[in-house]
GROMACS .gro file of C-alpha atoms in nm:
model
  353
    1UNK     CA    1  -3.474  18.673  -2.747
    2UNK     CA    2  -3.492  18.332  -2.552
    3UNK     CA    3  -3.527  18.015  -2.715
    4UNK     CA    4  -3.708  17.763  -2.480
    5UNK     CA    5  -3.950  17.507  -2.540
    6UNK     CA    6  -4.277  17.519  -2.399
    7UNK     CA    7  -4.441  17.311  -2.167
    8UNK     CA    8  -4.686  17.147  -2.429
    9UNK     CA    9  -4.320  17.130  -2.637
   10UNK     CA   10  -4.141  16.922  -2.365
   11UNK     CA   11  -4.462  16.722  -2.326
   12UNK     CA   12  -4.503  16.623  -2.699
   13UNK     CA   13  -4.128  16.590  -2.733
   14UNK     CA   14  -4.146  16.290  -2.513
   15UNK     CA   15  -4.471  16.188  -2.687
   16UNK     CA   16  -4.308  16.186  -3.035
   17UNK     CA   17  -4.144  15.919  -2.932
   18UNK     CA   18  -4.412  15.660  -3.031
   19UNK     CA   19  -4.402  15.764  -3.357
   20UNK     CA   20  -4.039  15.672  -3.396
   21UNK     CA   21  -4.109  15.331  -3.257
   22UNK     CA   22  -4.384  15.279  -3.511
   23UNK     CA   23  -4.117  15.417  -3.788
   24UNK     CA   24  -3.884  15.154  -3.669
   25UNK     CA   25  -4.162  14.845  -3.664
   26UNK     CA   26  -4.209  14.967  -4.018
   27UNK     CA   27  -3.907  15.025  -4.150
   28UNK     CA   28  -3.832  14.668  -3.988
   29UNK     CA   29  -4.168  14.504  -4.162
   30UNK     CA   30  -4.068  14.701  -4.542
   31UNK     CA   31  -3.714  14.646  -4.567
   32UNK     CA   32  -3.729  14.304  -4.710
   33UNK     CA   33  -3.901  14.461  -4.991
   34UNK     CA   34  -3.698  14.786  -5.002
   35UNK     CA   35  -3.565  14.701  -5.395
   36UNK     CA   36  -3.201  14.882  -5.522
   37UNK     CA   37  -3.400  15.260  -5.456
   38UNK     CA   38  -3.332  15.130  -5.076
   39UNK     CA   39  -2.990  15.116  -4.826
   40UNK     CA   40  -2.768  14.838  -4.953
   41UNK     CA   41  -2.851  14.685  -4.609
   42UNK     CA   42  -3.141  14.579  -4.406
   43UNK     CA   43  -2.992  14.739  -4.148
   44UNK     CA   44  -2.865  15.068  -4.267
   45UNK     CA   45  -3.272  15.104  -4.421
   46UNK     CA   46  -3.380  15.079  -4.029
   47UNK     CA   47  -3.121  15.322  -3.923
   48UNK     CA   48  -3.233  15.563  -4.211
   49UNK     CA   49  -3.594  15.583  -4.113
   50UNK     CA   50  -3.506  15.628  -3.755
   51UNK     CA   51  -3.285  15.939  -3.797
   52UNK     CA   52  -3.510  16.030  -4.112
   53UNK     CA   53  -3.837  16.017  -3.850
   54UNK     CA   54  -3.617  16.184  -3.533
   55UNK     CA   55  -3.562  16.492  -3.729
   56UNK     CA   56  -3.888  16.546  -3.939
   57UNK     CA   57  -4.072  16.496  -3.618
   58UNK     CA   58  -3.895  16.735  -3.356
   59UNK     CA   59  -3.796  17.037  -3.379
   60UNK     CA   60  -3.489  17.194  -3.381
   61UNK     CA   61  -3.518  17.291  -3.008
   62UNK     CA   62  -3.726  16.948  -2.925
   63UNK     CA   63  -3.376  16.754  -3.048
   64UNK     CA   64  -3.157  17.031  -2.833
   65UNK     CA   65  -3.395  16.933  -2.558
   66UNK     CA   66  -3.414  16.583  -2.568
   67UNK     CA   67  -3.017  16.523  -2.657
   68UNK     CA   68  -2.732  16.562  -2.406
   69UNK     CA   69  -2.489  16.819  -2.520
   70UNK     CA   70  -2.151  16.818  -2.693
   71UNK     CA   71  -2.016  16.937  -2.381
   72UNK     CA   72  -2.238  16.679  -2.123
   73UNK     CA   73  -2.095  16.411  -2.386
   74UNK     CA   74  -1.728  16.557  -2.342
   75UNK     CA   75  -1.760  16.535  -1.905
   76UNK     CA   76  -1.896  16.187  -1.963
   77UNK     CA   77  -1.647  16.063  -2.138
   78UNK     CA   78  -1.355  16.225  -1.954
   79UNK     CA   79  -1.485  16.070  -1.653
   80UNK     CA   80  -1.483  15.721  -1.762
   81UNK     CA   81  -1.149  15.755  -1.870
   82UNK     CA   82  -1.009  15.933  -1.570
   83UNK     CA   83  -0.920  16.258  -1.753
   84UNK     CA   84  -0.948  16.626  -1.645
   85UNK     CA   85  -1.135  16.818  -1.917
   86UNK     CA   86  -1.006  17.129  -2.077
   87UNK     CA   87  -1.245  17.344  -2.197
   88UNK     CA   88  -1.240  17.685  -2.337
   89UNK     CA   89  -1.420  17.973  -2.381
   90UNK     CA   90  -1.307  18.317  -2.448
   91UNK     CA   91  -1.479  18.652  -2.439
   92UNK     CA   92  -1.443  18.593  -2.876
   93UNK     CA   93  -1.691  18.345  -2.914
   94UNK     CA   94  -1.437  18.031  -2.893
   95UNK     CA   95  -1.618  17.733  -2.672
   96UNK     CA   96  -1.517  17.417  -2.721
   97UNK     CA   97  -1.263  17.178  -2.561
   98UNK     CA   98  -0.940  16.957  -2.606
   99UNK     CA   99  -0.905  16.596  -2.646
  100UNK     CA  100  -0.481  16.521  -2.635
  101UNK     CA  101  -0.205  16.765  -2.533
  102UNK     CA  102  -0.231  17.117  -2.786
  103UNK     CA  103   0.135  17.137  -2.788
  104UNK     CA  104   0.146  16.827  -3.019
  105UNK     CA  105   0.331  16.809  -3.338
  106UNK     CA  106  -0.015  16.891  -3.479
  107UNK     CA  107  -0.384  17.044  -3.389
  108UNK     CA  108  -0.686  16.938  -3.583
  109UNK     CA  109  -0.956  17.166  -3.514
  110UNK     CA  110  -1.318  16.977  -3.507
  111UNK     CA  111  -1.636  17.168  -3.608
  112UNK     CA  112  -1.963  16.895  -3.591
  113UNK     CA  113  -2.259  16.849  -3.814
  114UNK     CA  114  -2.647  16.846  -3.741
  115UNK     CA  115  -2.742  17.123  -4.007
  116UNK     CA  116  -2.634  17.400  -3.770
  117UNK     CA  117  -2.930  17.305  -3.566
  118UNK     CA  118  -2.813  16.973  -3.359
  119UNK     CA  119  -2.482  16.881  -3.115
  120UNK     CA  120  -2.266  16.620  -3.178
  121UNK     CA  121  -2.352  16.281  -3.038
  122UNK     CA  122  -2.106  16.062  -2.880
  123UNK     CA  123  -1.967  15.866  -3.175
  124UNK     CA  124  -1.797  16.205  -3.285
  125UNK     CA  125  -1.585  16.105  -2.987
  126UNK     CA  126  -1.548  15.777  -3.066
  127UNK     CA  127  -1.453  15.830  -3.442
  128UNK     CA  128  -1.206  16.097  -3.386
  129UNK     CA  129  -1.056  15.985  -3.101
  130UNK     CA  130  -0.999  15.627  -3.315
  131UNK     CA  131  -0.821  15.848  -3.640
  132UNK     CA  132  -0.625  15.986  -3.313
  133UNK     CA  133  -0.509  15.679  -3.216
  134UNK     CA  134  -0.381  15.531  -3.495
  135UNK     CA  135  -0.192  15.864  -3.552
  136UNK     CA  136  -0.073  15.788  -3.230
  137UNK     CA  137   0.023  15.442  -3.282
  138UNK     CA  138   0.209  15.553  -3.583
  139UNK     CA  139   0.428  15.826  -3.395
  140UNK     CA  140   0.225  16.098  -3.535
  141UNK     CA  141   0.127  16.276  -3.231
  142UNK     CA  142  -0.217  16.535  -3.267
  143UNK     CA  143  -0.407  16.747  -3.046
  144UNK     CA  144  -0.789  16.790  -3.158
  145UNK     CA  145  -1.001  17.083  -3.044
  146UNK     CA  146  -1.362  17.031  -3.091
  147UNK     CA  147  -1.567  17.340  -3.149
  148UNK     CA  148  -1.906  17.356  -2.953
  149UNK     CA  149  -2.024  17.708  -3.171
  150UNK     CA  150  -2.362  17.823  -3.103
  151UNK     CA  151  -2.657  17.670  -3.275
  152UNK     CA  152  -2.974  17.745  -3.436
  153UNK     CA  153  -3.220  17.886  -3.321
  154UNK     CA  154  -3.000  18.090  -3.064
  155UNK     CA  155  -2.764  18.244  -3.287
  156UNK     CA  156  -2.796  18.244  -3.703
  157UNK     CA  157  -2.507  18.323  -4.036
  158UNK     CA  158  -2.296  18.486  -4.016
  159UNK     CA  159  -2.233  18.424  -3.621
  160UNK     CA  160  -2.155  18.055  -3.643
  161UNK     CA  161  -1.866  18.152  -3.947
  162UNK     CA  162  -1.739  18.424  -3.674
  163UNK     CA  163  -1.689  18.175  -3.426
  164UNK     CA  164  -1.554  17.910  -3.634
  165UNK     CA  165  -1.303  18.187  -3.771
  166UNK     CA  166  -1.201  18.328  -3.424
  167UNK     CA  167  -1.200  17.915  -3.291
  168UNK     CA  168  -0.848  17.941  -3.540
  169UNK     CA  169  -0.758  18.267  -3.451
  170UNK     CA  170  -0.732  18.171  -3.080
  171UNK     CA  171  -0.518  17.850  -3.233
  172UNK     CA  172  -0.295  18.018  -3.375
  173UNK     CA  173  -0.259  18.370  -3.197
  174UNK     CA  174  -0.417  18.257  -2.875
  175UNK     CA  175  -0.142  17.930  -2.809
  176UNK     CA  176   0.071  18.020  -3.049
  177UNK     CA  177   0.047  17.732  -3.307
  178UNK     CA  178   0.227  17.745  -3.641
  179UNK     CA  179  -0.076  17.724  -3.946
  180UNK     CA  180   0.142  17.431  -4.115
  181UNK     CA  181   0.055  17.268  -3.810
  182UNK     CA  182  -0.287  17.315  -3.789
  183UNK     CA  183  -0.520  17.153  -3.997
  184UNK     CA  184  -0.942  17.209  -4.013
  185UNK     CA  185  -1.214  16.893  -3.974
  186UNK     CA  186  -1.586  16.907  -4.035
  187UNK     CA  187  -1.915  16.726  -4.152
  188UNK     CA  188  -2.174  16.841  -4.296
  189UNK     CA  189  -2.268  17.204  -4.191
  190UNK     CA  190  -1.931  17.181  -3.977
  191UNK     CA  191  -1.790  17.117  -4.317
  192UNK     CA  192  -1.944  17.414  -4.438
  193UNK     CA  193  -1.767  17.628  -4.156
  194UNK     CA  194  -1.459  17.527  -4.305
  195UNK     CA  195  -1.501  17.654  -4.609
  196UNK     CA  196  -1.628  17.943  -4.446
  197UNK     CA  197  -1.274  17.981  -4.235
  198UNK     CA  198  -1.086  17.968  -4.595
  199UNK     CA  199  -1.284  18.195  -4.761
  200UNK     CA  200  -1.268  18.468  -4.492
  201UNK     CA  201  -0.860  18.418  -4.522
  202UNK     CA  202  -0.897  18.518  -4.893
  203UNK     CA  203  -1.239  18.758  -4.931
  204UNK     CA  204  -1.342  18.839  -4.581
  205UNK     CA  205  -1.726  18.828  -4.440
  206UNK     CA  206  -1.854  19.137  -4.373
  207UNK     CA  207  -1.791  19.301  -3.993
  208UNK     CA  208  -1.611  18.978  -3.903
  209UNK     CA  209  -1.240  19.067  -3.816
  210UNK     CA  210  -0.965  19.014  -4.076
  211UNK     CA  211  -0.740  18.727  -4.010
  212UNK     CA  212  -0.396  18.702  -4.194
  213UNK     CA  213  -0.204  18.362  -4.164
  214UNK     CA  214   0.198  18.417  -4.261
  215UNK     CA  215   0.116  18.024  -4.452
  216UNK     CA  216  -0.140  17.812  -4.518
  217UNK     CA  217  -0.274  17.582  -4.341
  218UNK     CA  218  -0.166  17.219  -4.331
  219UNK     CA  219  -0.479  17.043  -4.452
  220UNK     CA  220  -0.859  17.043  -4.446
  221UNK     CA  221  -1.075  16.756  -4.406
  222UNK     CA  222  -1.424  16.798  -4.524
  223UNK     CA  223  -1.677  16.488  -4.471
  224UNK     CA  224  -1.992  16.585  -4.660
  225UNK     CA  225  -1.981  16.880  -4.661
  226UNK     CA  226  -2.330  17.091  -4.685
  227UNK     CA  227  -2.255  17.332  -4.989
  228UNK     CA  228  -2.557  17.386  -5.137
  229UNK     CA  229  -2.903  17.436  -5.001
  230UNK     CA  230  -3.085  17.387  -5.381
  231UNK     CA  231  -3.254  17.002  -5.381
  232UNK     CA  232  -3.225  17.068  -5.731
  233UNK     CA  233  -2.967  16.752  -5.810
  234UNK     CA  234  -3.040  16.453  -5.941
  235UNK     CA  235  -2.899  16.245  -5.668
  236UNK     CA  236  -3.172  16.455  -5.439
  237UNK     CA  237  -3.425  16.243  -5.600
  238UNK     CA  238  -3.211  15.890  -5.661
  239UNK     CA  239  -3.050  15.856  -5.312
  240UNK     CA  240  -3.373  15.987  -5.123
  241UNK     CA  241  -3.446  15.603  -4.990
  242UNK     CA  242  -3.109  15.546  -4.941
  243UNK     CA  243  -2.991  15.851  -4.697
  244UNK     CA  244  -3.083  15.958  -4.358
  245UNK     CA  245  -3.145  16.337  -4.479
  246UNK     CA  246  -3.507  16.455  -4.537
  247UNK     CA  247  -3.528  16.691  -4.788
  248UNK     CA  248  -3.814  16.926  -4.610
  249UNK     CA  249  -3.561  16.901  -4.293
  250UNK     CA  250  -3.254  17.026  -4.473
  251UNK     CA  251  -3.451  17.346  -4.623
  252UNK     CA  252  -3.619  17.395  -4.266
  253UNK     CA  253  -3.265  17.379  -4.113
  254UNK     CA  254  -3.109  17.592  -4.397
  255UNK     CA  255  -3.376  17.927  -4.372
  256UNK     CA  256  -3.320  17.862  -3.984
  257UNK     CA  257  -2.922  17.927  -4.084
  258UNK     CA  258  -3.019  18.238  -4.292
  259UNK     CA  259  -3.294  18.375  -4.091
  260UNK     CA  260  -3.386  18.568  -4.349
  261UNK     CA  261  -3.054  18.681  -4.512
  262UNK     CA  262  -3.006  18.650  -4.877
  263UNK     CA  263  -2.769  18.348  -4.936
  264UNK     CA  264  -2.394  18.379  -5.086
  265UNK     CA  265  -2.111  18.248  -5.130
  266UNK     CA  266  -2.000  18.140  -4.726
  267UNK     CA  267  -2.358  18.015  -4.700
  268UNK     CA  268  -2.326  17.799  -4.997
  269UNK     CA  269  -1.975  17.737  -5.145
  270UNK     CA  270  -2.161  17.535  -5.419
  271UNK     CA  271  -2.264  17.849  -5.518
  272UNK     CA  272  -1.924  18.020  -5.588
  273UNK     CA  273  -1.680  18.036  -5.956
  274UNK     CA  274  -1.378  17.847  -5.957
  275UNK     CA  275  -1.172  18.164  -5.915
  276UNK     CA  276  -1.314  18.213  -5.585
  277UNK     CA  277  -1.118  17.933  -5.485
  278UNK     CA  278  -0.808  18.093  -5.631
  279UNK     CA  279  -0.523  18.096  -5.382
  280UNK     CA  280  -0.683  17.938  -5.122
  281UNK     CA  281  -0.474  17.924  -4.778
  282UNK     CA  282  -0.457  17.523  -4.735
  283UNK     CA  283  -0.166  17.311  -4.847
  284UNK     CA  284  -0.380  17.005  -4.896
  285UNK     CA  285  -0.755  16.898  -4.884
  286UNK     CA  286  -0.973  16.538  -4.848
  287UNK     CA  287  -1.321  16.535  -4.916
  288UNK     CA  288  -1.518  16.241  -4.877
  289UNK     CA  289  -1.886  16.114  -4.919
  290UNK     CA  290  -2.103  15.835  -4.964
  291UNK     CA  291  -2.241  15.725  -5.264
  292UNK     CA  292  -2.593  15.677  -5.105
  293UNK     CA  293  -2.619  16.056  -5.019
  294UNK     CA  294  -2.833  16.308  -5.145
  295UNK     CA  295  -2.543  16.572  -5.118
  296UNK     CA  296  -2.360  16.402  -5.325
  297UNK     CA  297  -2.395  16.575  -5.706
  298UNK     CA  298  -2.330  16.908  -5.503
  299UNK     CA  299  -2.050  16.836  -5.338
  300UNK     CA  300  -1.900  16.654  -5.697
  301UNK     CA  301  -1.958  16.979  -5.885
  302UNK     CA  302  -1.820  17.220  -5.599
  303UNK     CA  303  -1.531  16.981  -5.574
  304UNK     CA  304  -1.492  17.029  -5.984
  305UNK     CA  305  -1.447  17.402  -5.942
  306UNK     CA  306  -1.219  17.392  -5.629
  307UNK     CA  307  -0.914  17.124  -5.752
  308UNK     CA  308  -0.874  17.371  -6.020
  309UNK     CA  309  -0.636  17.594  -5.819
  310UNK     CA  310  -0.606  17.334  -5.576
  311UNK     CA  311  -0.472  17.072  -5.711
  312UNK     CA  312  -0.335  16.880  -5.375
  313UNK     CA  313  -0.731  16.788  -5.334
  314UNK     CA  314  -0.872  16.436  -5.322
  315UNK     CA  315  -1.240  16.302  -5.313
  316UNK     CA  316  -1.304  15.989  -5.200
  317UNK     CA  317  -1.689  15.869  -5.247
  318UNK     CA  318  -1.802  15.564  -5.015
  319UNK     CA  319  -1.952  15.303  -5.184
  320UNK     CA  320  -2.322  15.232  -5.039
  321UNK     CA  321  -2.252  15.526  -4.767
  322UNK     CA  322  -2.482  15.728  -4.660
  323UNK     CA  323  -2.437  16.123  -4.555
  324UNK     CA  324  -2.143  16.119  -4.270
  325UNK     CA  325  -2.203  15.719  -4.260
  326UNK     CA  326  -1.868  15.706  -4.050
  327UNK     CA  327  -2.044  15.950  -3.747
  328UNK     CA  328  -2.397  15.816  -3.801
  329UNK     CA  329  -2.312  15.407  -3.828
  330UNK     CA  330  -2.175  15.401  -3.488
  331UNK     CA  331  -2.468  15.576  -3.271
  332UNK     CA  332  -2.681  15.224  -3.385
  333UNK     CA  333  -2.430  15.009  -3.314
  334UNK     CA  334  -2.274  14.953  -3.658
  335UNK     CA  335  -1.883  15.026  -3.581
  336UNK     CA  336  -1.765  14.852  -3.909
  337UNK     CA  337  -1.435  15.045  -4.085
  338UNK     CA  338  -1.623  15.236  -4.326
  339UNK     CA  339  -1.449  15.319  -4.728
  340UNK     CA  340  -1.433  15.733  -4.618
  341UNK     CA  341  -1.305  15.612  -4.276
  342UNK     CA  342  -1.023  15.411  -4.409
  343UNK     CA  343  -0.957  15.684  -4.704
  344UNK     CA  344  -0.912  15.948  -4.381
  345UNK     CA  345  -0.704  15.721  -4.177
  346UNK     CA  346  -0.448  15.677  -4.489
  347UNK     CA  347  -0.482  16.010  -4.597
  348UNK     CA  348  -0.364  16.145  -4.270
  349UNK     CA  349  -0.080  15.890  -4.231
  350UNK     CA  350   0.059  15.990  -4.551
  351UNK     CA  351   0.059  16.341  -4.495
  352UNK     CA  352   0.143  16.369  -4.114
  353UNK     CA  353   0.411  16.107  -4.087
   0.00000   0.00000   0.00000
């Protein structure tokens, strides 16, 4: 089936975008008066009713529409910096491209956020590209493949866990890297591919193909990751004036994931017994979040169950950061070091140098 917006869809999507101004002027006119349920910052309460307004007002296919791609964002940037891009894309369902040479000491594979339903924007470029540098500037030298897997509407679980699983495949079969030199990345739902990629190693999903690694991998780094799709948790309710995720967008973008599949333990990690985590292939794991994020009690109580046989974890929560606050910060113009910014920057020093 094609996925394509209608004319009256690309007409309104452009139209929609009064009512984002008006958000702004009010978010601008209330934030005085926002009171502690509010962001710690006049500021971060405007950006938080923009994205908050961007996503309950377009759909899914309206943002695709309206948004250049990862890839667009990729060619851009090459091009201002005078570098050739290197995509790929393999007859296995690996698309994405590189950013550094892949025979460096070490590869960090990339898989974005945007609730399996939205590309990256350009700060993901920014961001990682910084962490990159100061490797760099360190003598740690790292190659970063960004995944561009399919998204919602166009493809749905468990295809976007197949890709992300074949994306390391090709890393490690396909070039011929080492898996103590590889190490996984992701926000959000891209967060949630990760834990997908480690829990294929140990249980395997389904019909996708079996993939053995001779040693785990070298790390994982997991920024918010989306674990549970319950808005059951307390911090649902506490940080709801403080994040930039709307609750009725999160369970719209979640049954969009499923597509009407039951939900288990690679959907929602939240969901699975600390034994599942038993003997998981990764030497070493960071997770970080903000303490202004609704996500937060989940991803505290699936951390609880996973440092029990993986005790090399840490969890780093962001004081007065909102959901992926280092990725979402910069696309307003806020480029101050965040708390889970600086955590990941030491983390990676300390384990890579």
């Amino acid at each position: 089936m094609s996925w394509q917006l209608s004319r009256w869809e690309r007409i309104d999507a452009y139209v929609g975008w009064l009512s984002v101004a008006a958000s702004l002027l009010r978010a601008a006119v209330s934030g005085p008066f926002r009171g502690r349920s509010g962001a710690d910052t006049y500021r971060h309460h405007i950006i938080q009713a923009v994205v908050k307004k961007l996503t309950t007002r377009f759909s899914h296919l309206q943002l695709q529409y309206l948004f250049k791609t990862f890839d667009q964002i990729y060619v851009e940037h090459c091009h201002n910096h005078g570098d050739k891009p290197n995509f790929v894309s393999t007859t296995r369902g690996v698309n994405g491209f590189w950013i550094g040479d892949p025979s460096a000491k070490y590869v960090v594979i990339q898989f974005h956020g945007g609730g399996f339903a939205m590309d990256a924007t350009e700060p993901y470029l920014y961001f990682w590209q910084k962490i990159q540098s100061q490797l760099a500037d360190a003598g740690i030298e790292t190659a970063w493949f960004h995944s561009t897997y399919t998204l919602t509407p166009h493809k749905a679980y468990p295809s976007q866990v197949g890709e992300a699983v074949e994306t390391l495949r090709h890393i490690l079969e396909g070039i011929g890297r080492s898996p103590g030199e590889v190490l996984i990345a992701g926000d959000s739902a891209g967060g949630n591919l990760c834990l997908g990629i480690l829990s294929h190693l140990k249980h395997r999903l389904g019909d996708i193909p079996e993939l053995i690694i001779n040693e785990p991998l070298k790390g994982a780094i997991l920024l918010s990751p989306w674990v549970s799709f319950s808005h059951d948790w307390p911090t649902m309710m506490l940080n709801e004036n403080r994040d930039i995720d709307a609750q009725d967008v999160t369970s719209r973008w979640s049954q969009l994931y499923l597509n009407g599949r039951p939900s288990n333990n690679f959907v929602e990690p939240g969901a699975a017994s600390e034994e599942w985590w038993d003997e998981i292939q990764v030497e070493q794991t960071l997770v970080l979040a903000g303490a202004h994020e609704v996500l937060l009690d989940p991803i505290k109580a699936w951390f609880s169950k996973f440092e029990k046989f993986n005790p090399n974890s840490t969890l780093v929560v962001g004081k007065n950061e909102c959901h992926v606050a280092p990725l979402i910060w910069p696309l307003f113009g806020d480029f101050h070091e965040t708390e889970q910014e600086s955590a990941l920057k030491h983390w990676l020093l300390e384990r890579l140098g």
